[in-house]
mmCIF file of C-alpha atoms in Angstrom:
data_model
loop_
_atom_site.group_PDB
_atom_site.id
_atom_site.type_symbol
_atom_site.label_atom_id
_atom_site.label_comp_id
_atom_site.label_asym_id
_atom_site.label_seq_id
_atom_site.Cartn_x
_atom_site.Cartn_y
_atom_site.Cartn_z
ATOM 1 C CA MET R 1 0.000 0.000 0.000
ATOM 2 C CA LYS R 2 1.388 3.370 -1.043
ATOM 3 C CA GLN R 3 1.614 5.866 1.803
ATOM 4 C CA ASP R 4 0.310 9.406 1.258
ATOM 5 C CA THR R 5 2.533 11.273 3.726
ATOM 6 C CA PHE R 6 1.259 14.756 2.933
ATOM 7 C CA GLY R 7 -2.401 13.814 2.445
ATOM 8 C CA LEU R 8 -2.450 15.069 -1.120
ATOM 9 C CA GLY R 9 -4.613 12.108 -2.115
ATOM 10 C CA ALA R 10 -7.566 14.168 -0.892
ATOM 11 C CA LEU R 11 -7.134 16.417 -3.927
ATOM 12 C CA ALA R 12 -8.553 13.545 -6.002
ATOM 13 C CA MET R 13 -11.910 14.312 -4.370
ATOM 14 C CA PHE R 14 -12.147 17.429 -6.535
ATOM 15 C CA LYS R 15 -13.040 15.103 -9.424
ATOM 16 C CA ILE R 16 -16.421 14.685 -7.711
ATOM 17 C CA PRO R 17 -18.565 17.700 -8.720
ATOM 18 C CA SER R 18 -20.677 17.743 -5.530
ATOM 19 C CA PHE R 19 -17.530 17.776 -3.382
ATOM 20 C CA THR R 20 -15.970 20.563 -5.444
ATOM 21 C CA ILE R 21 -19.104 22.715 -5.271
ATOM 22 C CA PHE R 22 -19.433 22.106 -1.545
ATOM 23 C CA VAL R 23 -15.784 22.992 -0.850
ATOM 24 C CA LEU R 24 -15.973 26.171 -2.956
ATOM 25 C CA CYS R 25 -19.167 27.322 -1.240
ATOM 26 C CA ALA R 26 -17.951 26.456 2.261
ATOM 27 C CA PHE R 27 -14.593 28.103 1.574
ATOM 28 C CA MET R 28 -16.225 31.334 0.392
ATOM 29 C CA VAL R 29 -18.452 31.416 3.460
ATOM 30 C CA SER R 30 -15.487 30.683 5.747
ATOM 31 C CA ILE R 31 -13.738 33.813 4.499
ATOM 32 C CA PHE R 32 -16.470 35.891 6.105
ATOM 33 C CA GLY R 33 -16.786 33.563 9.071
ATOM 34 C CA SER R 34 -15.133 33.810 12.421
ATOM 35 C CA ASN R 35 -12.026 35.852 11.681
ATOM 36 C CA TYR R 36 -14.015 38.645 10.057
ATOM 37 C CA PHE R 37 -16.644 38.797 12.772
ATOM 38 C CA PHE R 38 -14.720 38.398 16.013
ATOM 39 C CA PRO R 39 -12.364 41.373 15.660
ATOM 40 C CA SER R 40 -15.303 43.695 15.062
ATOM 41 C CA VAL R 41 -18.133 42.471 17.288
ATOM 42 C CA VAL R 42 -17.059 44.197 20.514
ATOM 43 C CA ALA R 43 -16.497 47.480 18.649
ATOM 44 C CA TYR R 44 -19.937 47.104 17.053
ATOM 45 C CA LEU R 45 -21.677 46.425 20.366
ATOM 46 C CA THR R 46 -19.783 49.285 22.029
ATOM 47 C CA GLU R 47 -20.573 51.721 19.211
ATOM 48 C CA PHE R 48 -24.291 51.123 19.654
ATOM 49 C CA GLY R 49 -24.033 51.445 23.443
ATOM 50 C CA TYR R 50 -25.073 47.904 24.323
ATOM 51 C CA PRO R 51 -24.279 46.915 27.909
ATOM 52 C CA ALA R 52 -21.219 44.751 28.695
ATOM 53 C CA PRO R 53 -20.184 44.079 25.085
ATOM 54 C CA VAL R 54 -17.436 41.599 25.954
ATOM 55 C CA ALA R 55 -19.759 39.621 28.220
ATOM 56 C CA LEU R 56 -22.451 39.641 25.527
ATOM 57 C CA THR R 57 -20.121 37.869 23.129
ATOM 58 C CA THR R 58 -20.173 34.780 25.373
ATOM 59 C CA LEU R 59 -23.628 34.188 23.908
ATOM 60 C CA ASN R 60 -21.760 33.017 20.803
ATOM 61 C CA GLN R 61 -20.225 30.102 22.699
ATOM 62 C CA PHE R 62 -23.411 29.150 24.544
ATOM 63 C CA SER R 63 -25.214 29.140 21.233
ATOM 64 C CA GLU R 64 -22.467 26.921 19.776
ATOM 65 C CA LEU R 65 -22.944 24.414 22.600
ATOM 66 C CA PHE R 66 -26.678 24.279 21.940
ATOM 67 C CA PHE R 67 -26.385 23.832 18.177
ATOM 68 C CA MET R 68 -23.580 21.280 18.497
ATOM 69 C CA ALA R 69 -25.841 19.324 20.844
ATOM 70 C CA ILE R 70 -28.717 19.269 18.340
ATOM 71 C CA LEU R 71 -26.575 18.886 15.202
ATOM 72 C CA ALA R 72 -27.036 15.105 14.900
ATOM 73 C CA LEU R 73 -30.783 15.475 15.431
ATOM 74 C CA CYS R 74 -30.987 18.133 12.709
ATOM 75 C CA VAL R 75 -28.915 16.033 10.294
ATOM 76 C CA SER R 76 -31.206 13.042 10.826
ATOM 77 C CA ARG R 77 -34.319 15.211 10.498
ATOM 78 C CA PHE R 78 -33.361 17.493 7.569
ATOM 79 C CA GLY R 79 -30.383 15.733 5.978
ATOM 80 C CA LEU R 80 -26.761 16.777 5.913
ATOM 81 C CA LYS R 81 -27.000 18.836 2.725
ATOM 82 C CA TRP R 82 -29.825 20.968 4.136
ATOM 83 C CA VAL R 83 -27.978 21.432 7.413
ATOM 84 C CA LEU R 84 -24.987 22.701 5.416
ATOM 85 C CA VAL R 85 -27.220 25.059 3.427
ATOM 86 C CA ILE R 86 -28.758 26.329 6.678
ATOM 87 C CA GLY R 87 -25.278 26.811 8.161
ATOM 88 C CA MET R 88 -24.011 28.759 5.165
ATOM 89 C CA SER R 89 -27.173 30.837 5.058
ATOM 90 C CA ALA R 90 -26.965 31.541 8.783
ATOM 91 C CA TRP R 91 -23.709 33.443 8.248
ATOM 92 C CA ALA R 92 -25.382 35.718 5.685
ATOM 93 C CA VAL R 93 -28.516 36.195 7.788
ATOM 94 C CA ARG R 94 -26.364 36.927 10.809
ATOM 95 C CA TYR R 95 -24.468 39.702 9.064
ATOM 96 C CA LEU R 96 -27.712 41.105 7.691
ATOM 97 C CA ILE R 97 -29.166 41.178 11.206
ATOM 98 C CA PHE R 98 -26.139 43.106 12.447
ATOM 99 C CA THR R 99 -27.009 45.906 10.013
ATOM 100 C CA LEU R 100 -30.247 46.500 11.920
ATOM 101 C CA GLU R 101 -30.398 48.744 14.950
ATOM 102 C CA GLY R 102 -31.818 47.468 18.179
ATOM 103 C CA PHE R 103 -30.589 45.365 21.060
ATOM 104 C CA GLN R 104 -32.914 42.496 20.101
ATOM 105 C CA PHE R 105 -31.212 42.275 16.690
ATOM 106 C CA ALA R 106 -27.749 42.266 18.254
ATOM 107 C CA LEU R 107 -28.817 39.421 20.563
ATOM 108 C CA LEU R 108 -30.299 37.467 17.673
ATOM 109 C CA GLY R 109 -27.118 37.966 15.628
ATOM 110 C CA LEU R 110 -24.986 36.719 18.530
ATOM 111 C CA LEU R 111 -27.222 33.697 19.082
ATOM 112 C CA LEU R 112 -27.128 32.786 15.389
ATOM 113 C CA HIS R 113 -23.389 32.207 15.732
ATOM 114 C CA GLY R 114 -23.924 28.691 17.056
ATOM 115 C CA MET R 115 -26.071 27.681 14.110
ATOM 116 C CA ALA R 116 -23.724 29.310 11.617
ATOM 117 C CA TYR R 117 -20.644 27.693 13.136
ATOM 118 C CA ALA R 118 -21.935 24.210 13.959
ATOM 119 C CA PHE R 119 -24.037 23.827 10.829
ATOM 120 C CA LEU R 120 -21.154 24.880 8.589
ATOM 121 C CA TYR R 121 -17.883 23.830 10.186
ATOM 122 C CA ALA R 122 -18.890 20.714 12.142
ATOM 123 C CA ALA R 123 -21.268 19.583 9.411
ATOM 124 C CA ALA R 124 -18.511 20.127 6.815
ATOM 125 C CA TYR R 125 -16.404 17.478 8.533
ATOM 126 C CA MET R 126 -19.408 15.161 8.619
ATOM 127 C CA PHE R 127 -19.866 15.704 4.883
ATOM 128 C CA GLY R 128 -16.180 15.036 4.215
ATOM 129 C CA ASP R 129 -16.352 11.839 6.220
ATOM 130 C CA ARG R 130 -19.478 10.748 4.375
ATOM 131 C CA VAL R 131 -18.192 11.271 0.833
ATOM 132 C CA ALA R 132 -14.542 10.255 1.213
ATOM 133 C CA PRO R 133 -13.449 6.673 0.615
ATOM 134 C CA ALA R 134 -12.012 4.976 3.704
ATOM 135 C CA HIS R 135 -8.382 5.486 2.674
ATOM 136 C CA LEU R 136 -8.910 9.258 2.201
ATOM 137 C CA LYS R 137 -11.084 10.144 5.216
ATOM 138 C CA ALA R 138 -8.249 11.604 7.309
ATOM 139 C CA SER R 139 -6.777 13.462 4.331
ATOM 140 C CA VAL R 140 -10.158 14.955 3.432
ATOM 141 C CA GLN R 141 -10.671 16.096 7.035
ATOM 142 C CA SER R 142 -7.235 17.743 6.954
ATOM 143 C CA LEU R 143 -7.974 19.374 3.604
ATOM 144 C CA LEU R 144 -11.236 20.826 4.932
ATOM 145 C CA ALA R 145 -9.529 22.127 8.071
ATOM 146 C CA PHE R 146 -6.733 23.650 5.983
ATOM 147 C CA LEU R 147 -9.153 25.409 3.623
ATOM 148 C CA LEU R 148 -11.884 26.475 6.058
ATOM 149 C CA LEU R 149 -9.953 27.182 9.240
ATOM 150 C CA GLY R 150 -6.598 27.943 7.630
ATOM 151 C CA VAL R 151 -6.686 29.663 4.263
ATOM 152 C CA GLY R 152 -10.256 30.957 4.724
ATOM 153 C CA GLN R 153 -9.460 32.592 8.044
ATOM 154 C CA VAL R 154 -6.158 34.050 6.866
ATOM 155 C CA LEU R 155 -7.946 35.648 3.898
ATOM 156 C CA SER R 156 -10.652 36.803 6.273
ATOM 157 C CA GLY R 157 -8.120 38.526 8.513
ATOM 158 C CA TYR R 158 -6.487 40.159 5.510
ATOM 159 C CA LEU R 159 -9.837 41.415 4.179
ATOM 160 C CA PHE R 160 -10.824 42.737 7.613
ATOM 161 C CA GLY R 161 -7.533 44.628 7.852
ATOM 162 C CA TYR R 162 -8.020 45.919 4.323
ATOM 163 C CA GLN R 163 -11.494 47.151 5.257
ATOM 164 C CA LEU R 164 -10.216 48.937 8.370
ATOM 165 C CA ASN R 165 -7.121 50.464 6.825
ATOM 166 C CA GLY R 166 -8.318 51.098 3.299
ATOM 167 C CA ALA R 167 -6.492 50.153 0.147
ATOM 168 C CA PRO R 168 -2.768 49.479 0.484
ATOM 169 C CA PRO R 169 -0.478 51.953 -1.234
ATOM 170 C CA PRO R 170 0.151 51.186 -4.887
ATOM 171 C CA SER R 171 3.277 49.222 -5.660
ATOM 172 C CA PRO R 172 6.065 51.282 -7.157
ATOM 173 C CA ARG R 173 6.285 50.733 -10.878
ATOM 174 C CA PRO R 174 9.648 50.268 -12.459
ATOM 175 C CA SER R 175 10.563 53.109 -14.768
#
């Protein structure tokens, strides 16, 4: 048996159209996931004068616990693909809610974090495990982690910095 030391065998999964579409969609959503939200949430809550903004953000984690606990139930009830669609949509709905003024909207946006996170990230690993052949399961899990929690979050941090600081200065052109 040939050993795949670097896990590059997982790249063969991109021959499967449903896997490729899923990874592209999940990757795009991950860019605007955690690393874009977390640096700005306390500033947002403070700007609108909500009480104890740092303490309020703990609602994110409590919500995560709840949605992780019901994830298996939701997958069995609605199916994994719909749970993934709900998770990806929850990120968009969450950001839309944060554009609305009112403490109730801020609370709802914070509570939606658990659904957005569990139904995208945790369900993504379930999907990878479901579609990967036995000899590629670990490599596919690593690939998903690398793309969603690695590359996606690095790009997210870069885009957040770009948004805060504006466009970088133009590169000098050789004469």
